[in-house]
Short mmCIF file of C-alpha atoms in Angstrom, two decimals:
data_model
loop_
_atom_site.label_atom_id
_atom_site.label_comp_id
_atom_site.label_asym_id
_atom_site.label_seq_id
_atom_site.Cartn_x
_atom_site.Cartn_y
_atom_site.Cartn_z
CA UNK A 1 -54.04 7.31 75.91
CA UNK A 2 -54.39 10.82 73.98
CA UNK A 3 -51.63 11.01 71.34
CA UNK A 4 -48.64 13.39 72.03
CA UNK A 5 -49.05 14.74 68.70
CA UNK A 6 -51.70 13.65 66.34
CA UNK A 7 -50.93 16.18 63.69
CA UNK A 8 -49.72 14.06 60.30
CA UNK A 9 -49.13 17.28 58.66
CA UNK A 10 -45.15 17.79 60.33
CA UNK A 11 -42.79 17.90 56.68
CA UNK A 12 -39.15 19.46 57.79
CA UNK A 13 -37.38 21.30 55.10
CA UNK A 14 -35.55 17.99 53.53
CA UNK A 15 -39.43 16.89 52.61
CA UNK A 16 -39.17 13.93 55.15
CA UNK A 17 -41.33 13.85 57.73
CA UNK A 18 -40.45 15.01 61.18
CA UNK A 19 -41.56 11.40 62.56
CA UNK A 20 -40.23 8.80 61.49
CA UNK A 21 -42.54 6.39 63.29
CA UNK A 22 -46.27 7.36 64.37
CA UNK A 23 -47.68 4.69 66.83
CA UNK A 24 -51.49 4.93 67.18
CA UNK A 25 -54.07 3.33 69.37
CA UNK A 26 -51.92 -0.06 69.36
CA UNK A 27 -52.85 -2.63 71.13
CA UNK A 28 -52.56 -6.43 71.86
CA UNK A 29 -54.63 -9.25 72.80
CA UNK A 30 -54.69 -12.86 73.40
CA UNK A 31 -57.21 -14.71 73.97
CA UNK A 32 -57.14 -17.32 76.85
CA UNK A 33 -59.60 -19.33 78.64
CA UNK A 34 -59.95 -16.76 81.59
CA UNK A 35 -60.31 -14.03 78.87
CA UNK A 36 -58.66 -11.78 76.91
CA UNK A 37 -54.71 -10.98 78.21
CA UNK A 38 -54.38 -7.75 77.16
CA UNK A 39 -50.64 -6.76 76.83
CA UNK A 40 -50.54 -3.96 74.81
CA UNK A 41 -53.32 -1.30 75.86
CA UNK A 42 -54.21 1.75 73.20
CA UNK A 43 -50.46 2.99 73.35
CA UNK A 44 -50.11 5.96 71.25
CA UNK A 45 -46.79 8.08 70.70
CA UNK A 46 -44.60 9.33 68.26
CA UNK A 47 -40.99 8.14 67.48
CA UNK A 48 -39.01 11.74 65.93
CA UNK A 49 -36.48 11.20 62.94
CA UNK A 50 -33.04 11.18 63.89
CA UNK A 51 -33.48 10.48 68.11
CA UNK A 52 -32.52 7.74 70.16
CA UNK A 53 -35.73 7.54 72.47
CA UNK A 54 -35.88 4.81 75.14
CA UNK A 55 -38.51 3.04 76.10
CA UNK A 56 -38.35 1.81 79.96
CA UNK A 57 -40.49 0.30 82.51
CA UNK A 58 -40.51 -2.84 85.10
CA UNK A 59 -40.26 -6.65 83.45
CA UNK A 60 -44.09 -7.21 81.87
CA UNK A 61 -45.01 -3.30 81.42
CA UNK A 62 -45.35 -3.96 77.59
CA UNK A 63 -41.78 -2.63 76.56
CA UNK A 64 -41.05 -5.34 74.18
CA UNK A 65 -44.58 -5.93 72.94
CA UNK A 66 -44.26 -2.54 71.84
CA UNK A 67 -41.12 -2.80 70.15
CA UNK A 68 -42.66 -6.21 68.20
CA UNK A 69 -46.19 -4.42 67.30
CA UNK A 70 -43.65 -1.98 65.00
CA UNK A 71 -42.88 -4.70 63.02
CA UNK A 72 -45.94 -6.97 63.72
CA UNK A 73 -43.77 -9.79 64.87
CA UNK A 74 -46.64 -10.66 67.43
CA UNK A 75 -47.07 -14.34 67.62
CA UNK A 76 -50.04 -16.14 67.28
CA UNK A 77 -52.56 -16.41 68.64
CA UNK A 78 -51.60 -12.65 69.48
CA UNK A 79 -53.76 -9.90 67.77
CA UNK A 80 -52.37 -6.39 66.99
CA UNK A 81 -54.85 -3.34 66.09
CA UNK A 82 -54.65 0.02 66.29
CA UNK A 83 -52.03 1.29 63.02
CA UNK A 84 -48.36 2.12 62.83
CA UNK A 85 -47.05 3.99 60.10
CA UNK A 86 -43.52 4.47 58.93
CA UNK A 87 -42.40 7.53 56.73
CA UNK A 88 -39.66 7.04 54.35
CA UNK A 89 -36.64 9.48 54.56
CA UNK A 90 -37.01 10.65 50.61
CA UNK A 91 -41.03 11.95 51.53
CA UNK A 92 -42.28 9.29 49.89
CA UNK A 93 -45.56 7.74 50.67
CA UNK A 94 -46.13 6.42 53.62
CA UNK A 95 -46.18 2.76 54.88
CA UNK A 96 -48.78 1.17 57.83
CA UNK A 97 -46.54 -1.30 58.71
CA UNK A 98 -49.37 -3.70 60.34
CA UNK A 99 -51.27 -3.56 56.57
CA UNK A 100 -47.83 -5.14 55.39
CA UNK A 101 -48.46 -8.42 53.87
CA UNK A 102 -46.09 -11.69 54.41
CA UNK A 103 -43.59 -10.77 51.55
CA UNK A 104 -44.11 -7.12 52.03
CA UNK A 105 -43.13 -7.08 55.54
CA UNK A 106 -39.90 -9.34 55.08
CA UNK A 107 -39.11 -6.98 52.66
CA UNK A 108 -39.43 -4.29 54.74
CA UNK A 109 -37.74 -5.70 57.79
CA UNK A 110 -33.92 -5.18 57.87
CA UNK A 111 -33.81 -2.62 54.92
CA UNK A 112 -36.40 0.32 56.49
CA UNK A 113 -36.38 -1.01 60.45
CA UNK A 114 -34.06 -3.19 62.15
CA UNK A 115 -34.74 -5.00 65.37
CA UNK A 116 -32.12 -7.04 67.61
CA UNK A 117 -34.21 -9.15 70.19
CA UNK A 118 -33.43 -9.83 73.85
CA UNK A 119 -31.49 -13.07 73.78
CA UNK A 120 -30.50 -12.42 69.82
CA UNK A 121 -27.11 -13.24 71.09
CA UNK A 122 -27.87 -17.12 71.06
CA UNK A 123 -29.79 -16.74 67.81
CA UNK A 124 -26.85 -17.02 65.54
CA UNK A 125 -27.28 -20.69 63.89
CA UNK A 126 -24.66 -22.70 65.32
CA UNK A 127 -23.42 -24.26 61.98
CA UNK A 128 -23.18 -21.34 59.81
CA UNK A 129 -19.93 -18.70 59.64
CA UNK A 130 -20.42 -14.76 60.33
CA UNK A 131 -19.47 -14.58 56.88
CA UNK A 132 -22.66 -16.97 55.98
CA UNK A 133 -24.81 -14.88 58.28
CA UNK A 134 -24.20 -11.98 56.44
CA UNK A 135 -24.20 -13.15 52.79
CA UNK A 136 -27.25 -15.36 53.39
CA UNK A 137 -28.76 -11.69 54.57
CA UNK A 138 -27.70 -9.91 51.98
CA UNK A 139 -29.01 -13.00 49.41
CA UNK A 140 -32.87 -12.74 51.18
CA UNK A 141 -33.34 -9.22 50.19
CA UNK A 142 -31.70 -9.75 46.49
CA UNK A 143 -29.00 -6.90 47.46
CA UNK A 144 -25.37 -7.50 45.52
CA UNK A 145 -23.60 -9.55 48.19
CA UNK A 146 -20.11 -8.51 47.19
CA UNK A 147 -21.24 -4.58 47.46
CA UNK A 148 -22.88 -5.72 51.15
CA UNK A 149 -19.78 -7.65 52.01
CA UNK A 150 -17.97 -4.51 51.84
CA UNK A 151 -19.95 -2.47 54.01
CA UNK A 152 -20.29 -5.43 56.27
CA UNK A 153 -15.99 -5.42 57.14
CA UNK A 154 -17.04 -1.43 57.85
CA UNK A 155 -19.54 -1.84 60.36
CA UNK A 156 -17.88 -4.34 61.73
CA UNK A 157 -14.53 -2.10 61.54
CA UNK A 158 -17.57 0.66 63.65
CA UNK A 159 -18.12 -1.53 66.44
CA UNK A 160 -14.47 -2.20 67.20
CA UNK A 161 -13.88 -5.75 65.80
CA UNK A 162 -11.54 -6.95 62.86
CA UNK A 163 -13.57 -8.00 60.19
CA UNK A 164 -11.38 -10.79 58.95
CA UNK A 165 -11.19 -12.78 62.34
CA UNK A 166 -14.99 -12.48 62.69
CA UNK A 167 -16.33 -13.85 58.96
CA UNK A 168 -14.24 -16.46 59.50
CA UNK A 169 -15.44 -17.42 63.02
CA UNK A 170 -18.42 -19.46 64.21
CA UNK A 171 -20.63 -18.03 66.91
CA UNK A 172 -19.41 -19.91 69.50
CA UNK A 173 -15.70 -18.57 69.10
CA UNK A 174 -17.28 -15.16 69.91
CA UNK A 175 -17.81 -13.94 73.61
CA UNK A 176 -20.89 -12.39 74.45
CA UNK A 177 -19.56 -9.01 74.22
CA UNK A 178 -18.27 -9.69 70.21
CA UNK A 179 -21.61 -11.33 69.43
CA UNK A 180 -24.05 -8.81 70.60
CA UNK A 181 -21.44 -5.85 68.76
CA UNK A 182 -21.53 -8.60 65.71
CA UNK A 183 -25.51 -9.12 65.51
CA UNK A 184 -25.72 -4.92 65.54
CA UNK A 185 -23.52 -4.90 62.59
CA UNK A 186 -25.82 -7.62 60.73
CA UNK A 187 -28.99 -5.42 61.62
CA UNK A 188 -27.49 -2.41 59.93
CA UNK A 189 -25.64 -4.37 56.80
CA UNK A 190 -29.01 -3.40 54.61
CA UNK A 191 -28.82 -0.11 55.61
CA UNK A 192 -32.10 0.57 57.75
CA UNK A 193 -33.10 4.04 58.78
CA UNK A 194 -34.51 2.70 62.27
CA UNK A 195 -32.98 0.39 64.67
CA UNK A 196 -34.99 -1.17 67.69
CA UNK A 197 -32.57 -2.93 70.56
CA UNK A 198 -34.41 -4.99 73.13
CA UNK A 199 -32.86 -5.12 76.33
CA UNK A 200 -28.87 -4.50 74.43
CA UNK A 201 -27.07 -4.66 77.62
CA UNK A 202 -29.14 -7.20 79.54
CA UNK A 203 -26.53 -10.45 79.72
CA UNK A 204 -23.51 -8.00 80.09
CA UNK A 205 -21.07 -6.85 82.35
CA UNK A 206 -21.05 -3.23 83.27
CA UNK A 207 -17.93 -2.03 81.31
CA UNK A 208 -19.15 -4.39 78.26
CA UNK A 209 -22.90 -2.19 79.01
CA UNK A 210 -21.33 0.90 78.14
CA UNK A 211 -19.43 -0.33 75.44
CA UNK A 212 -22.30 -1.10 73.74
CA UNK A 213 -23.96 1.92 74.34
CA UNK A 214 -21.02 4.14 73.36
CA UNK A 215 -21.08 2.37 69.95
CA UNK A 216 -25.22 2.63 69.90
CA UNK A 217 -24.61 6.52 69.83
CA UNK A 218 -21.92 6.87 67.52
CA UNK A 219 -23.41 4.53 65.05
CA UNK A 220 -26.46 7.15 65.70
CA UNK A 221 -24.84 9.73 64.45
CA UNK A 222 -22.55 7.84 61.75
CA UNK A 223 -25.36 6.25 59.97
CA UNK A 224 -27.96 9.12 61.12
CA UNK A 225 -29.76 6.42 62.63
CA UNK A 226 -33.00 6.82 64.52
CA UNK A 227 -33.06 4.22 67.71
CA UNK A 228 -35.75 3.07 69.49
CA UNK A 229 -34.23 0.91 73.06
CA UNK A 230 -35.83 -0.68 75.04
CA UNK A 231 -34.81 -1.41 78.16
CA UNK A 232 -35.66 -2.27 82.02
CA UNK A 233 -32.42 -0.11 82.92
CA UNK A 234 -33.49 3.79 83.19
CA UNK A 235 -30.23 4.55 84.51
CA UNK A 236 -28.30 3.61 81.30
CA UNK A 237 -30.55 3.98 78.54
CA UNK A 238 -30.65 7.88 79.33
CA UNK A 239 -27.17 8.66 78.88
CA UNK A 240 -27.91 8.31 75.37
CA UNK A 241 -31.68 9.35 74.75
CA UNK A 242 -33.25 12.28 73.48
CA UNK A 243 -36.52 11.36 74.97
CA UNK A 244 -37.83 8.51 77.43
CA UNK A 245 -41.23 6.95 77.51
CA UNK A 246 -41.97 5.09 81.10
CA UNK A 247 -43.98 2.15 80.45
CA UNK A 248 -46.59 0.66 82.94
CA UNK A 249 -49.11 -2.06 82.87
CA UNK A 250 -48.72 -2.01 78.93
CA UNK A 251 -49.25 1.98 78.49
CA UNK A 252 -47.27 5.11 78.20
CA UNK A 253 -47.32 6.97 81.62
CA UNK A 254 -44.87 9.76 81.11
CA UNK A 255 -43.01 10.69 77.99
CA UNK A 256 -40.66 13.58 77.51
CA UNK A 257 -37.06 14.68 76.98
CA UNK A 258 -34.69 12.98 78.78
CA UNK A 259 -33.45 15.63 81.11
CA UNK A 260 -37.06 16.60 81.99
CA UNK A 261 -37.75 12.85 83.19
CA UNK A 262 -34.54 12.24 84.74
CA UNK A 263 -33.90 15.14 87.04
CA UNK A 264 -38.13 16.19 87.52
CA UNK A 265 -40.33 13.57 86.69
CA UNK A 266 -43.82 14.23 86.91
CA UNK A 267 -45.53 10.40 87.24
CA UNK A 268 -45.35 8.72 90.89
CA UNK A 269 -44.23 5.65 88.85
CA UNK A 270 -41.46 7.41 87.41
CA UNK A 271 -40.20 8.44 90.54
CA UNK A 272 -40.37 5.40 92.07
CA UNK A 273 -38.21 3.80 89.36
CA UNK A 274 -35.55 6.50 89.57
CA UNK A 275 -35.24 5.96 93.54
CA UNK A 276 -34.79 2.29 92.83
CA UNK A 277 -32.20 2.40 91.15
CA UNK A 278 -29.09 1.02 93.24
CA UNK A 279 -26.67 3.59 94.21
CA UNK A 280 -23.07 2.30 94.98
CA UNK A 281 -22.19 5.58 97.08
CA UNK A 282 -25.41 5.31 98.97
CA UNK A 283 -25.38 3.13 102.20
CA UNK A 284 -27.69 -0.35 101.58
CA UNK A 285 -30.50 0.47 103.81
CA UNK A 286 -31.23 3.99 101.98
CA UNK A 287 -32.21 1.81 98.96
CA UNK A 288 -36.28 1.99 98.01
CA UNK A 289 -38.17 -0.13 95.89
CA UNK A 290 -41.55 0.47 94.27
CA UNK A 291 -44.32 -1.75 96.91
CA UNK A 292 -46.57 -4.14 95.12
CA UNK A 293 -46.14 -5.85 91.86
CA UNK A 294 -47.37 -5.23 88.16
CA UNK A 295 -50.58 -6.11 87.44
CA UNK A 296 -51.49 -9.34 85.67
CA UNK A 297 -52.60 -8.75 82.34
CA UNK A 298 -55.70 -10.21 82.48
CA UNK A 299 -56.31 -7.81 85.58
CA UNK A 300 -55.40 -4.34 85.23
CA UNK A 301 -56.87 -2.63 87.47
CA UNK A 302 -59.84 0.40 86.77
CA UNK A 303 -58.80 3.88 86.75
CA UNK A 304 -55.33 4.62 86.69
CA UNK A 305 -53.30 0.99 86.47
CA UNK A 306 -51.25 2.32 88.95
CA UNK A 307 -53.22 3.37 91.87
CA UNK A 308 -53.09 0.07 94.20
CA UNK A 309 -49.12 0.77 94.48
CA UNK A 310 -49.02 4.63 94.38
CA UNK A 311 -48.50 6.76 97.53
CA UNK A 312 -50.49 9.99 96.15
CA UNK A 313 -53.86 7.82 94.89
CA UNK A 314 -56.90 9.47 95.83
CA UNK A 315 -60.77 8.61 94.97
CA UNK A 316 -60.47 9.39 91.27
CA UNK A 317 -57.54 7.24 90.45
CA UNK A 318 -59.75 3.87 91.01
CA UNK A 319 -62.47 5.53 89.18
CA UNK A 320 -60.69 6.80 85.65
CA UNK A 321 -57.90 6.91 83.56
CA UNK A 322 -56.11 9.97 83.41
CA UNK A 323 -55.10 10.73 79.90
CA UNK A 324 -51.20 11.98 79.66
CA UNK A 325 -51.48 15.47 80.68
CA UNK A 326 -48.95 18.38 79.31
CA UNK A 327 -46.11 19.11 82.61
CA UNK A 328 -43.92 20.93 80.32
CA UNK A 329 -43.33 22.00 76.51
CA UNK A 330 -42.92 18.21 75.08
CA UNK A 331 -43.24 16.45 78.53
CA UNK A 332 -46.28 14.64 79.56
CA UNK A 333 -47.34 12.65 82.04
CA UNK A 334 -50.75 10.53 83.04
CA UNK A 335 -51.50 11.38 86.50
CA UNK A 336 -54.20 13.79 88.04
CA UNK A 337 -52.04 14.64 91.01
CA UNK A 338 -48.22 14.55 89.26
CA UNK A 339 -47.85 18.43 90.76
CA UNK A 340 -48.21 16.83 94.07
CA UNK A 341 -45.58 14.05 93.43
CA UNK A 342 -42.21 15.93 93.50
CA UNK A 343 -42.85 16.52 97.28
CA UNK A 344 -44.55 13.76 98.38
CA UNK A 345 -42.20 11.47 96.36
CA UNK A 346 -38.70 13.37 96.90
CA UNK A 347 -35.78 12.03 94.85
CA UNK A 348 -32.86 10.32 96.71
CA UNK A 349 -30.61 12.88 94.66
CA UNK A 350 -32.61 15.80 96.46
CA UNK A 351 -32.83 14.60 99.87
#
């Protein structure tokens, strides 16, 4: 795909750049013994400084592989090209994160860009205290532990839990709920200007779901954080973004501000997903789901990856890829016919 904005040139009047991530031409490979699984294809967008932008899509579109190529935490035999480049907040020169060597990318992790996993909940090591999690943190990046301690009980204090009764637990005296709130205030104890979450609400209950995201957005603004989330769930992730990037077969098919996406998407895909998503007031038989299934990765289909599913695929979808097209000032979509889609793909909400 075309970049959304190319331009490197963007300094605001602070002297940091207006992006704080710029994502170009990434992809990722493995090799196999039926070929090459591509799961990453050419992806190309810009993350802005100071945004929470979500990244959503079906299970297997790429979401997370996305969220790993920032940091190059691909694992072997997984092969990441294409560059992604970080700019510091001070203007200072900036960092291709996938040039990073060994040392200079632990480095870099936790105290520039933070990432909490899917399933980081049962990462905390069984035997070790909070308090050890922490310290031994603090200790790998040569910060002053007492100093990080301190701002440790705050952002735990931030995400509603008492400090003392936590550093003093083990992970298994935590619920789920305390552990995923804990782990968020260990990925911001170094002070980070970016913080990915995979999938933050995924093994929680609905009321402990917007918990979490209550406390993603005023940590946003406490810590003028910039978040990147990534997430399955459209529905919840965008009553917190700026923007939203709708990810299919491991590509960007419509990216723009939230409200532009939510209430007039432009991609077929996108307005599938919206109409999927369950509706409590809505009786069970008006419930829709997208036909078809992702494509494997080692078979994405030619022309636009989503033409074997889409309603509105003529001739020149199987043939070539449509590059995301402008809809709107800073919306985009990749679809030849996306004027066509808002009728021929109503919106439950409309009907």
């Amino acid at each position: 795909m075309a970049s959304q904005n190319a331009d490197r040139s963007g300094v605001g009047a602070t002297g940091a750049h207006e992006n704080v991530l710029e994502i170009r031409n990434a992809s990722v490979g493995f090799a196999m013994g039926r070929g090459t699984s591509k799961v990453l294809d050419d992806v190309s967008i810009d993350v802005h400084r100071g945004e929470v932008i979500g990244i959503v899509g079906e299970s297997g579109s790429g979401k997370s592989m996305l969220a790993d190529s920032v940091l190059d935490a691909i694992d072997p035999p997984g092969q990441l090209t294409g560059e992604i480049t970080y700019y510091p907040p001070d203007g200072g020169e900036p960092i291709v994160t996938n040039e990073l060597d060994e040392e200079e990318m632990r480095r870099f992790r936790w105290e520039h860009i933070s990432m909490v996993v899917q399933g980081a909940m049962d990462s905390f090591n069984p035997t070790l205290s909070l308090q050890s999690h922490f310290e031994e943190t603090l200790e790998a990046h040569d910060h002053d532990v007492d100093e990080g301690m301190v701002r440790a009980r705050s952002l735990l204090e931030d995400v509603h839990l008492d400090p003392e009764r936590i550093l003093n637990s083990y992970p298994h005296e935590l619920s789920g709920g305390m552990k995923q709130r804990a782990l968020i205030a260990l990925s911001l104890v170094l002070d980070p200007e970016v913080l990915i979450m995979d999938e933050p609400t995924a093994a929680l209950d609905l009321l402990m779901q917007q918990s979490i995201l209550k406390l993603l957005s005023d940590l946003k603004e406490k810590y003028n954080l910039t978040i990147m989330m990534v997430t399955h769930d459209l529905s919840h992730v965008a009553r917190i973004a700026d923007r939203l990037a709708v990810m299919y077969a491991f590509d960007v098919l419509e990216i723009g501000p939230t409200e532009d996406i939510v209430d007039d998407p432009a991609h077929p895909y996108t307005r599938g997903l919206l109409n999927s998503i369950p509706d409590v007031h809505a009786p069970l038989e008006s419930m829709e789901s997208i036909v078809g299934t992702s494509p494997d990765p080692l078979n994405v289909p030619e022309g636009c990856s989503y033409h074997p599913r889409c309603e509105i695929a003529k001739d020149e979808c199987t043939l070539e890829n449509p590059p995301l097209e402008r809809v709107a000032d800073e919306h985009r979509a990749a679809c030849f016919y996306w004027e066509e889609s808002r009728e021929a793909i109503p919106l439950k909400k409309q009907q």
